[in-house]
């Protein structure tokens, strides 16, 4: 599709593209908020269904485990049939499964509906990032991604706060799931009425179909229509492609492991924070939920700092590299600052978690943690999109599956780890693991261009990785400008 084509999503109105961006972020917020919402009503669930702490943890873990299954389908399907049909179908079923949770009468039903809900809620996690690459150029995508990056981490931190105060107010646990139903149902209506198709190959298919119908000329066709795979080949392509890309790309493996660890720790905190603040400082569920807010506040400040500091630097890099795109390695600058901060935040949280120390000390450790998480996410996520472009949805799908495995698995051992090691040494262990991964953005910044040259899926491998030298005439023109 040509850059000046009126059907090209990148040529749509600026305000409209920002609406698509913000709504895509809301869809991710919906899914991630639903993942952590039951954490505030765990005592009610344990009384109602008479299960223990481990099974109660499954109400969160199984929802996140659904993220492992969903992206296997949603990412590749969106590249075959378009973004909008995937969003419509997935949110239709997702809304229905929230109703199932609200009406559950036994342990099996609520656990099954939570898993199925997570599977269908994973569609925006796999495809919203691809929507960003559909509607924005690389120079503007950084701003859009900065706002969008809040959603995957704002949802999990807001969930415990809202459900915790609902529990303290005496509201039935069922109303938490009715709230999720209303949120999902509203998003479904807005998807149907306001979300356009942004996948360029799918837009071309619709154009070809329209022209054939209007002219009666069967010679009009789109490239995606010439993809004559059998059903078995399509299934293999849809299920296998994300992992084929993952296992053939060393840099994608490294990025996936690092982001998966970060994501897993976010969900681990839903078990660790109650040990520190509910047991240690004797806060109720609502106040304990508020302890997550510094993570969100840190994330907001990280976005503001990115827009004020790093995005202008990237704009200057665009001018330096013109007419070529800026190498993906330039996205790593922000992550190089964030990686050490992220590791240090665990030592801060852990060694101020004594009940005799003011709760403000471990509480404020969430600020640098949330701040660094967003900067790491922005750098690594944008790097993946810039490096893989046309297969970005599949690359992000495989990344979502793996990091969701971590998100589902970490809460299962979090309570035992924090009780056995105590919060000080458990947090120290996490900090040491984060330190081991700290060199990741530094290595990608220095050697990423070499890895891309040997990549089968990164189309940017042969582009210059340093700014081209300007001729005397070009310099004169720039000075005059």
Short mmCIF file of C-alpha atoms in Angstrom, two decimals:
data_model
loop_
_atom_site.label_atom_id
_atom_site.label_comp_id
_atom_site.label_asym_id
_atom_site.label_seq_id
_atom_site.Cartn_x
_atom_site.Cartn_y
_atom_site.Cartn_z
CA UNK A 1 0.00 0.00 0.00
CA UNK A 2 1.45 3.36 -1.05
CA UNK A 3 2.31 5.94 1.65
CA UNK A 4 -0.14 8.46 0.17
CA UNK A 5 -2.98 5.97 -0.30
CA UNK A 6 -6.11 7.36 1.43
CA UNK A 7 -6.93 3.84 2.69
CA UNK A 8 -3.51 3.55 4.32
CA UNK A 9 -4.06 3.74 8.11
CA UNK A 10 -0.94 5.90 8.42
CA UNK A 11 -2.67 8.63 6.37
CA UNK A 12 -5.80 8.80 8.55
CA UNK A 13 -6.50 11.91 10.57
CA UNK A 14 -4.16 12.56 13.48
CA UNK A 15 -6.97 12.73 16.05
CA UNK A 16 -8.57 9.55 14.69
CA UNK A 17 -5.31 7.61 14.92
CA UNK A 18 -4.93 8.79 18.51
CA UNK A 19 -8.43 7.53 19.24
CA UNK A 20 -7.49 4.12 17.80
CA UNK A 21 -4.33 4.18 19.92
CA UNK A 22 -6.08 5.09 23.16
CA UNK A 23 -8.90 2.62 22.59
CA UNK A 24 -6.37 -0.16 21.89
CA UNK A 25 -4.73 0.72 25.20
CA UNK A 26 -8.11 0.52 26.95
CA UNK A 27 -8.63 -2.98 25.55
CA UNK A 28 -5.31 -4.05 27.07
CA UNK A 29 -6.20 -2.30 30.33
CA UNK A 30 -9.47 -4.26 30.34
CA UNK A 31 -7.68 -7.58 30.02
CA UNK A 32 -4.96 -6.87 32.60
CA UNK A 33 -7.38 -5.33 35.10
CA UNK A 34 -9.47 -8.50 34.92
CA UNK A 35 -6.40 -10.62 35.57
CA UNK A 36 -5.72 -9.15 39.02
CA UNK A 37 -9.23 -8.10 40.11
CA UNK A 38 -9.93 -11.26 42.21
CA UNK A 39 -6.93 -10.58 44.46
CA UNK A 40 -8.98 -8.24 46.65
CA UNK A 41 -11.83 -10.73 47.16
CA UNK A 42 -9.72 -13.81 47.90
CA UNK A 43 -11.05 -14.13 51.51
CA UNK A 44 -14.65 -14.14 50.21
CA UNK A 45 -13.82 -16.72 47.56
CA UNK A 46 -12.12 -18.95 50.13
CA UNK A 47 -15.17 -18.80 52.39
CA UNK A 48 -17.65 -19.35 49.57
CA UNK A 49 -15.89 -22.25 47.85
CA UNK A 50 -14.00 -23.59 50.91
CA UNK A 51 -10.63 -23.85 49.18
CA UNK A 52 -7.15 -22.91 50.38
CA UNK A 53 -4.69 -20.18 49.48
CA UNK A 54 -3.08 -22.17 46.66
CA UNK A 55 -6.40 -22.69 44.85
CA UNK A 56 -7.33 -19.05 45.45
CA UNK A 57 -4.11 -18.07 43.70
CA UNK A 58 -5.27 -20.08 40.69
CA UNK A 59 -8.07 -17.55 40.06
CA UNK A 60 -5.30 -15.17 38.98
CA UNK A 61 -2.79 -17.70 37.65
CA UNK A 62 -5.26 -19.50 35.36
CA UNK A 63 -6.47 -16.23 33.84
CA UNK A 64 -2.88 -15.31 33.02
CA UNK A 65 -2.30 -18.88 31.80
CA UNK A 66 -5.03 -18.18 29.25
CA UNK A 67 -2.68 -15.54 27.84
CA UNK A 68 -0.42 -18.45 26.87
CA UNK A 69 -3.05 -20.06 24.66
CA UNK A 70 -4.82 -17.06 23.14
CA UNK A 71 -1.88 -15.39 21.37
CA UNK A 72 -1.12 -18.63 19.52
CA UNK A 73 -4.27 -17.91 17.56
CA UNK A 74 -4.99 -14.20 17.84
CA UNK A 75 -1.69 -12.87 16.46
CA UNK A 76 -1.43 -15.05 13.32
CA UNK A 77 -5.21 -14.93 12.75
CA UNK A 78 -5.07 -11.14 12.69
CA UNK A 79 -2.41 -11.35 9.98
CA UNK A 80 -4.67 -13.64 7.93
CA UNK A 81 -8.13 -12.13 8.48
CA UNK A 82 -7.52 -8.68 9.96
CA UNK A 83 -7.41 -7.08 13.39
CA UNK A 84 -11.09 -6.14 13.83
CA UNK A 85 -12.70 -9.60 13.33
CA UNK A 86 -10.30 -11.02 15.92
CA UNK A 87 -11.16 -8.28 18.43
CA UNK A 88 -14.92 -8.71 17.88
CA UNK A 89 -14.96 -12.51 18.25
CA UNK A 90 -12.56 -12.61 21.20
CA UNK A 91 -14.38 -9.91 23.21
CA UNK A 92 -17.76 -11.49 22.52
CA UNK A 93 -16.66 -14.72 24.21
CA UNK A 94 -14.58 -12.90 26.83
CA UNK A 95 -17.66 -10.96 27.97
CA UNK A 96 -19.65 -14.18 28.17
CA UNK A 97 -17.04 -15.88 30.34
CA UNK A 98 -17.14 -12.95 32.81
CA UNK A 99 -20.87 -13.66 33.18
CA UNK A 100 -19.94 -17.29 33.83
CA UNK A 101 -17.57 -16.26 36.62
CA UNK A 102 -20.23 -14.05 38.22
CA UNK A 103 -22.74 -16.92 38.24
CA UNK A 104 -20.32 -19.70 39.28
CA UNK A 105 -21.60 -22.09 41.93
CA UNK A 106 -18.50 -24.26 42.51
CA UNK A 107 -14.72 -24.21 42.37
CA UNK A 108 -14.43 -25.98 39.02
CA UNK A 109 -16.71 -23.57 37.20
CA UNK A 110 -15.00 -20.39 38.38
CA UNK A 111 -11.53 -21.77 37.59
CA UNK A 112 -12.57 -22.96 34.11
CA UNK A 113 -14.28 -19.66 33.28
CA UNK A 114 -11.22 -17.73 34.50
CA UNK A 115 -8.94 -19.73 32.20
CA UNK A 116 -11.25 -19.35 29.21
CA UNK A 117 -11.70 -15.65 29.95
CA UNK A 118 -7.93 -15.15 29.93
CA UNK A 119 -7.61 -17.04 26.65
CA UNK A 120 -10.00 -14.69 24.86
CA UNK A 121 -8.80 -11.58 26.73
CA UNK A 122 -5.33 -12.19 25.28
CA UNK A 123 -6.36 -10.81 21.86
CA UNK A 124 -5.47 -7.18 22.66
CA UNK A 125 -2.21 -8.27 24.30
CA UNK A 126 -1.19 -9.95 21.04
CA UNK A 127 -2.62 -7.44 18.56
CA UNK A 128 -2.81 -3.96 20.08
CA UNK A 129 0.93 -3.52 19.62
CA UNK A 130 0.53 -4.51 15.98
CA UNK A 131 -2.22 -1.91 15.64
CA UNK A 132 0.34 0.68 16.75
CA UNK A 133 2.64 -0.34 13.90
CA UNK A 134 -0.34 -0.26 11.51
CA UNK A 135 -1.32 3.35 12.15
CA UNK A 136 1.94 5.10 13.11
CA UNK A 137 5.27 5.70 11.42
CA UNK A 138 8.38 4.84 13.40
CA UNK A 139 9.01 8.51 14.24
CA UNK A 140 5.57 8.96 15.86
CA UNK A 141 5.12 5.44 17.17
CA UNK A 142 7.34 6.23 20.16
CA UNK A 143 4.82 8.73 21.52
CA UNK A 144 1.91 6.36 20.94
CA UNK A 145 3.73 3.45 22.54
CA UNK A 146 4.63 5.57 25.57
CA UNK A 147 0.93 6.10 26.33
CA UNK A 148 0.04 2.56 25.35
CA UNK A 149 2.74 1.10 27.63
CA UNK A 150 0.82 2.16 30.73
CA UNK A 151 -2.03 -0.26 30.02
CA UNK A 152 -0.34 -3.65 30.60
CA UNK A 153 0.90 -2.53 34.02
CA UNK A 154 -1.82 -0.09 35.10
CA UNK A 155 -4.46 -2.83 34.97
CA UNK A 156 -2.74 -5.25 37.38
CA UNK A 157 -1.99 -2.47 39.88
CA UNK A 158 -5.51 -1.01 39.83
CA UNK A 159 -7.26 -4.38 40.17
CA UNK A 160 -6.32 -5.09 43.82
CA UNK A 161 -7.20 -1.53 44.88
CA UNK A 162 -10.72 -1.54 43.43
CA UNK A 163 -11.63 -5.09 44.44
CA UNK A 164 -10.03 -4.59 47.86
CA UNK A 165 -12.25 -1.62 48.69
CA UNK A 166 -15.28 -3.46 47.30
CA UNK A 167 -14.50 -6.25 49.77
CA UNK A 168 -14.05 -3.83 52.67
CA UNK A 169 -17.37 -2.18 51.79
CA UNK A 170 -19.10 -5.54 52.08
CA UNK A 171 -19.91 -5.90 48.38
CA UNK A 172 -20.40 -9.50 47.21
CA UNK A 173 -17.54 -11.06 45.28
CA UNK A 174 -19.95 -11.64 42.39
CA UNK A 175 -20.15 -7.89 41.78
CA UNK A 176 -16.44 -7.80 40.97
CA UNK A 177 -17.15 -10.09 38.03
CA UNK A 178 -20.28 -8.15 37.09
CA UNK A 179 -18.08 -5.05 36.98
CA UNK A 180 -15.70 -6.90 34.65
CA UNK A 181 -18.68 -7.95 32.52
CA UNK A 182 -19.85 -4.35 32.15
CA UNK A 183 -16.34 -3.19 31.27
CA UNK A 184 -15.87 -5.95 28.67
CA UNK A 185 -19.36 -5.50 27.20
CA UNK A 186 -18.86 -1.75 26.78
CA UNK A 187 -15.57 -2.36 24.99
CA UNK A 188 -17.25 -4.91 22.72
CA UNK A 189 -19.89 -2.38 21.63
CA UNK A 190 -17.21 0.24 20.95
CA UNK A 191 -15.14 -2.27 18.95
CA UNK A 192 -18.10 -3.01 16.68
CA UNK A 193 -19.12 0.63 16.25
CA UNK A 194 -15.85 2.58 16.25
CA UNK A 195 -12.75 0.43 15.69
CA UNK A 196 -11.63 0.35 12.03
CA UNK A 197 -9.63 -2.34 10.27
CA UNK A 198 -5.96 -1.31 10.41
CA UNK A 199 -4.20 -4.29 8.82
CA UNK A 200 -3.09 -3.02 5.39
CA UNK A 201 -3.15 -6.42 3.57
CA UNK A 202 -6.72 -7.01 4.81
CA UNK A 203 -7.74 -3.52 3.67
CA UNK A 204 -6.40 -4.37 0.21
CA UNK A 205 -8.46 -7.59 0.18
CA UNK A 206 -11.62 -5.61 0.91
CA UNK A 207 -10.72 -3.11 -1.80
CA UNK A 208 -10.19 -5.89 -4.35
CA UNK A 209 -13.51 -7.49 -3.40
CA UNK A 210 -15.27 -4.15 -3.78
CA UNK A 211 -13.72 -3.48 -7.19
CA UNK A 212 -14.61 -6.95 -8.45
CA UNK A 213 -18.20 -6.41 -7.34
CA UNK A 214 -18.47 -2.90 -8.83
CA UNK A 215 -16.78 -3.63 -12.18
CA UNK A 216 -17.45 -7.33 -12.67
CA UNK A 217 -13.75 -7.67 -13.51
CA UNK A 218 -12.20 -10.69 -11.75
CA UNK A 219 -8.66 -9.52 -12.48
CA UNK A 220 -8.61 -7.34 -9.35
CA UNK A 221 -6.87 -9.17 -6.53
CA UNK A 222 -4.90 -8.54 -3.35
CA UNK A 223 -1.64 -10.31 -2.39
CA UNK A 224 -3.24 -11.89 0.69
CA UNK A 225 -5.85 -13.57 -1.54
CA UNK A 226 -3.13 -15.40 -3.46
CA UNK A 227 -2.08 -17.15 -0.28
CA UNK A 228 -3.48 -20.55 -1.32
CA UNK A 229 -2.67 -22.64 1.75
CA UNK A 230 -4.66 -25.71 2.70
CA UNK A 231 -6.51 -25.85 6.01
CA UNK A 232 -3.77 -27.98 7.59
CA UNK A 233 -1.12 -25.60 6.30
CA UNK A 234 -3.01 -22.63 7.73
CA UNK A 235 -3.33 -24.33 11.13
CA UNK A 236 0.38 -25.14 11.12
CA UNK A 237 1.14 -21.57 10.06
CA UNK A 238 -1.08 -20.06 12.75
CA UNK A 239 0.16 -22.25 15.62
CA UNK A 240 3.78 -22.70 14.65
CA UNK A 241 4.79 -19.38 13.14
CA UNK A 242 5.20 -17.39 16.39
CA UNK A 243 7.48 -20.05 17.86
CA UNK A 244 9.40 -20.64 14.64
CA UNK A 245 10.24 -16.96 14.66
CA UNK A 246 11.08 -17.02 18.38
CA UNK A 247 13.43 -20.01 18.31
CA UNK A 248 15.26 -18.79 15.20
CA UNK A 249 15.93 -15.36 16.63
CA UNK A 250 18.50 -15.14 19.46
CA UNK A 251 17.79 -11.48 20.13
CA UNK A 252 14.06 -12.19 20.37
CA UNK A 253 14.76 -15.00 22.86
CA UNK A 254 16.81 -12.66 25.05
CA UNK A 255 14.17 -9.92 24.94
CA UNK A 256 11.40 -12.43 25.67
CA UNK A 257 13.17 -13.88 28.72
CA UNK A 258 13.82 -10.43 30.17
CA UNK A 259 10.28 -9.15 29.60
CA UNK A 260 8.86 -12.43 30.91
CA UNK A 261 10.78 -12.07 34.15
CA UNK A 262 9.51 -8.50 34.56
CA UNK A 263 5.95 -9.58 33.85
CA UNK A 264 6.16 -12.57 36.19
CA UNK A 265 7.38 -10.39 39.04
CA UNK A 266 4.44 -8.00 38.59
CA UNK A 267 2.06 -10.88 39.32
CA UNK A 268 4.32 -12.24 42.05
CA UNK A 269 3.80 -8.97 43.93
CA UNK A 270 0.10 -9.78 44.33
CA UNK A 271 1.21 -12.46 46.79
CA UNK A 272 4.23 -10.62 48.23
CA UNK A 273 2.55 -7.30 49.05
CA UNK A 274 -0.12 -8.84 51.33
CA UNK A 275 2.64 -10.59 53.31
CA UNK A 276 4.46 -7.29 53.85
CA UNK A 277 1.53 -4.90 54.26
CA UNK A 278 -1.46 -7.00 55.39
CA UNK A 279 0.39 -9.34 57.74
CA UNK A 280 3.33 -7.10 58.62
CA UNK A 281 1.57 -3.74 58.94
CA UNK A 282 -1.97 -5.07 59.58
CA UNK A 283 -3.68 -3.18 56.75
CA UNK A 284 -7.08 -4.26 55.45
CA UNK A 285 -7.60 -5.41 51.85
CA UNK A 286 -8.49 -1.94 50.59
CA UNK A 287 -5.47 -0.18 52.09
CA UNK A 288 -3.19 -3.02 51.02
CA UNK A 289 -4.49 -2.53 47.48
CA UNK A 290 -3.46 1.13 47.67
CA UNK A 291 0.13 0.02 48.21
CA UNK A 292 0.26 -0.85 44.49
CA UNK A 293 -0.45 2.74 43.43
CA UNK A 294 3.19 3.96 43.59
CA UNK A 295 3.96 1.43 40.86
CA UNK A 296 1.31 3.05 38.68
CA UNK A 297 2.41 6.57 39.62
CA UNK A 298 6.01 5.69 38.76
CA UNK A 299 4.80 4.39 35.41
CA UNK A 300 2.98 7.67 34.68
CA UNK A 301 6.10 9.69 35.49
CA UNK A 302 8.14 7.37 33.27
CA UNK A 303 5.87 8.11 30.31
CA UNK A 304 6.12 11.87 30.94
CA UNK A 305 9.92 11.67 31.21
CA UNK A 306 10.10 9.64 28.02
CA UNK A 307 8.02 12.16 26.09
CA UNK A 308 10.05 15.11 27.39
CA UNK A 309 13.56 13.63 27.19
CA UNK A 310 13.95 10.56 25.02
CA UNK A 311 11.38 11.13 22.31
CA UNK A 312 12.99 14.45 21.22
CA UNK A 313 16.34 12.64 21.08
CA UNK A 314 14.79 10.00 18.83
CA UNK A 315 13.34 12.75 16.60
CA UNK A 316 16.85 14.13 16.13
CA UNK A 317 18.09 10.63 15.26
CA UNK A 318 15.40 10.41 12.56
CA UNK A 319 16.81 13.57 10.94
CA UNK A 320 20.35 12.21 11.19
CA UNK A 321 19.51 8.88 9.53
CA UNK A 322 17.16 10.24 6.86
CA UNK A 323 16.22 8.88 4.35
CA UNK A 324 16.87 5.58 6.16
CA UNK A 325 14.95 4.50 9.29
CA UNK A 326 16.60 4.78 12.68
CA UNK A 327 18.15 1.41 13.68
CA UNK A 328 16.15 -0.44 16.36
CA UNK A 329 19.21 -0.33 18.65
CA UNK A 330 18.52 3.34 19.34
CA UNK A 331 15.44 2.19 21.26
CA UNK A 332 17.75 0.60 23.84
CA UNK A 333 18.99 3.86 25.32
CA UNK A 334 15.99 4.18 27.59
CA UNK A 335 16.30 0.54 28.72
CA UNK A 336 19.98 1.01 29.53
CA UNK A 337 18.97 3.56 32.16
CA UNK A 338 16.06 1.50 33.46
CA UNK A 339 17.71 -1.90 33.91
CA UNK A 340 19.92 -0.97 36.92
CA UNK A 341 17.07 1.01 38.54
CA UNK A 342 14.77 -2.00 38.23
CA UNK A 343 17.24 -4.31 39.97
CA UNK A 344 17.95 -1.86 42.79
CA UNK A 345 14.23 -1.36 43.53
CA UNK A 346 14.01 -4.96 44.82
CA UNK A 347 16.77 -4.37 47.39
CA UNK A 348 15.00 -1.18 48.47
CA UNK A 349 11.67 -2.98 48.89
CA UNK A 350 13.14 -6.06 50.56
CA UNK A 351 15.35 -4.45 53.17
CA UNK A 352 12.74 -1.91 54.27
CA UNK A 353 9.99 -4.52 54.63
CA UNK A 354 10.47 -5.03 58.40
CA UNK A 355 7.22 -4.45 60.35
CA UNK A 356 9.19 -2.11 62.62
CA UNK A 357 10.11 0.14 59.66
CA UNK A 358 7.57 2.71 58.47
CA UNK A 359 5.38 1.35 55.68
CA UNK A 360 6.34 4.41 53.62
CA UNK A 361 9.76 2.90 52.97
CA UNK A 362 8.66 -0.28 51.11
CA UNK A 363 5.69 1.64 49.69
CA UNK A 364 7.90 4.19 47.92
CA UNK A 365 10.07 1.41 46.46
CA UNK A 366 7.20 0.83 44.06
CA UNK A 367 7.86 4.19 42.38
CA UNK A 368 11.28 3.35 40.87
CA UNK A 369 10.01 -0.15 40.14
CA UNK A 370 7.05 1.13 38.11
CA UNK A 371 9.21 3.82 36.50
CA UNK A 372 11.85 1.35 35.32
CA UNK A 373 9.29 -1.26 34.19
CA UNK A 374 7.77 1.22 31.72
CA UNK A 375 11.15 2.30 30.35
CA UNK A 376 12.23 -1.31 29.93
CA UNK A 377 8.92 -2.21 28.31
CA UNK A 378 9.08 0.78 25.94
CA UNK A 379 12.62 0.06 24.83
CA UNK A 380 12.23 -3.69 24.36
CA UNK A 381 8.73 -3.54 22.85
CA UNK A 382 9.65 -0.82 20.33
CA UNK A 383 12.85 -2.68 19.47
CA UNK A 384 10.83 -5.79 18.62
CA UNK A 385 8.38 -3.88 16.43
CA UNK A 386 11.13 -1.91 14.65
CA UNK A 387 13.25 -5.00 14.04
CA UNK A 388 10.51 -7.36 12.82
CA UNK A 389 7.96 -4.98 11.25
CA UNK A 390 5.73 -7.19 9.05
CA UNK A 391 5.90 -10.22 11.36
CA UNK A 392 5.65 -8.07 14.50
CA UNK A 393 2.27 -9.58 15.48
CA UNK A 394 3.68 -13.12 15.44
CA UNK A 395 6.84 -12.02 17.26
CA UNK A 396 4.74 -10.29 19.91
CA UNK A 397 2.44 -13.31 20.15
CA UNK A 398 5.29 -15.66 21.02
CA UNK A 399 6.59 -13.08 23.49
CA UNK A 400 3.14 -12.80 25.08
CA UNK A 401 2.83 -16.58 25.43
CA UNK A 402 6.17 -16.96 27.19
CA UNK A 403 5.80 -13.98 29.48
CA UNK A 404 2.29 -15.17 30.37
CA UNK A 405 3.78 -18.50 31.45
CA UNK A 406 5.95 -16.52 33.84
CA UNK A 407 2.97 -14.42 34.93
CA UNK A 408 0.95 -17.55 35.66
CA UNK A 409 3.79 -19.44 37.31
CA UNK A 410 5.38 -16.84 39.58
CA UNK A 411 2.34 -16.34 41.87
CA UNK A 412 2.20 -20.10 42.48
CA UNK A 413 5.48 -20.09 44.41
CA UNK A 414 5.50 -16.47 45.62
CA UNK A 415 3.83 -17.07 48.99
CA UNK A 416 6.03 -20.06 49.82
CA UNK A 417 9.15 -18.15 48.78
CA UNK A 418 8.35 -15.06 50.84
CA UNK A 419 7.32 -17.14 53.87
CA UNK A 420 10.35 -19.43 53.72
CA UNK A 421 13.06 -16.88 52.88
CA UNK A 422 11.24 -13.89 54.49
CA UNK A 423 10.58 -10.72 52.45
CA UNK A 424 14.18 -9.47 52.78
CA UNK A 425 15.94 -12.43 51.21
CA UNK A 426 13.14 -13.26 48.78
CA UNK A 427 13.35 -9.73 47.35
CA UNK A 428 17.14 -9.95 47.33
CA UNK A 429 16.90 -13.10 45.22
CA UNK A 430 14.68 -11.28 42.72
CA UNK A 431 17.07 -8.33 42.71
CA UNK A 432 20.03 -10.60 41.96
CA UNK A 433 18.15 -12.21 39.06
CA UNK A 434 17.31 -8.74 37.74
CA UNK A 435 21.00 -7.82 37.99
CA UNK A 436 21.92 -10.85 35.89
CA UNK A 437 19.61 -9.59 33.15
CA UNK A 438 20.73 -5.96 33.38
CA UNK A 439 23.35 -6.29 30.57
CA UNK A 440 20.61 -7.23 28.05
CA UNK A 441 19.90 -3.70 26.67
CA UNK A 442 23.63 -2.87 26.67
CA UNK A 443 24.44 -5.96 24.59
CA UNK A 444 21.58 -5.32 22.15
CA UNK A 445 22.61 -1.68 21.80
CA UNK A 446 26.15 -2.66 20.80
CA UNK A 447 25.66 -5.90 18.88
CA UNK A 448 22.00 -5.84 17.79
CA UNK A 449 22.81 -4.69 14.25
CA UNK A 450 25.07 -7.71 13.77
CA UNK A 451 22.34 -10.06 14.96
CA UNK A 452 19.84 -8.48 12.59
CA UNK A 453 22.12 -9.07 9.62
CA UNK A 454 21.86 -12.82 10.25
CA UNK A 455 18.10 -12.72 10.88
CA UNK A 456 15.66 -14.32 8.46
CA UNK A 457 12.74 -12.25 9.72
CA UNK A 458 14.23 -8.80 10.42
CA UNK A 459 14.03 -6.81 7.15
CA UNK A 460 16.18 -3.99 8.56
CA UNK A 461 19.42 -5.95 8.78
CA UNK A 462 21.19 -4.30 5.83
CA UNK A 463 20.35 -0.72 6.73
CA UNK A 464 23.08 1.55 8.18
CA UNK A 465 23.52 1.37 11.94
CA UNK A 466 25.36 4.69 12.17
CA UNK A 467 24.23 8.09 10.86
CA UNK A 468 25.38 8.55 7.25
CA UNK A 469 27.89 11.34 6.68
CA UNK A 470 26.31 14.49 5.31
CA UNK A 471 27.76 16.11 2.22
CA UNK A 472 28.82 19.77 2.31
CA UNK A 473 25.72 20.70 0.30
CA UNK A 474 23.38 18.86 2.71
CA UNK A 475 25.01 20.55 5.69
CA UNK A 476 24.59 23.96 4.05
CA UNK A 477 20.89 23.26 3.40
CA UNK A 478 20.41 22.17 7.04
CA UNK A 479 22.18 25.29 8.31
CA UNK A 480 19.94 27.51 6.17
CA UNK A 481 16.85 25.63 7.35
#
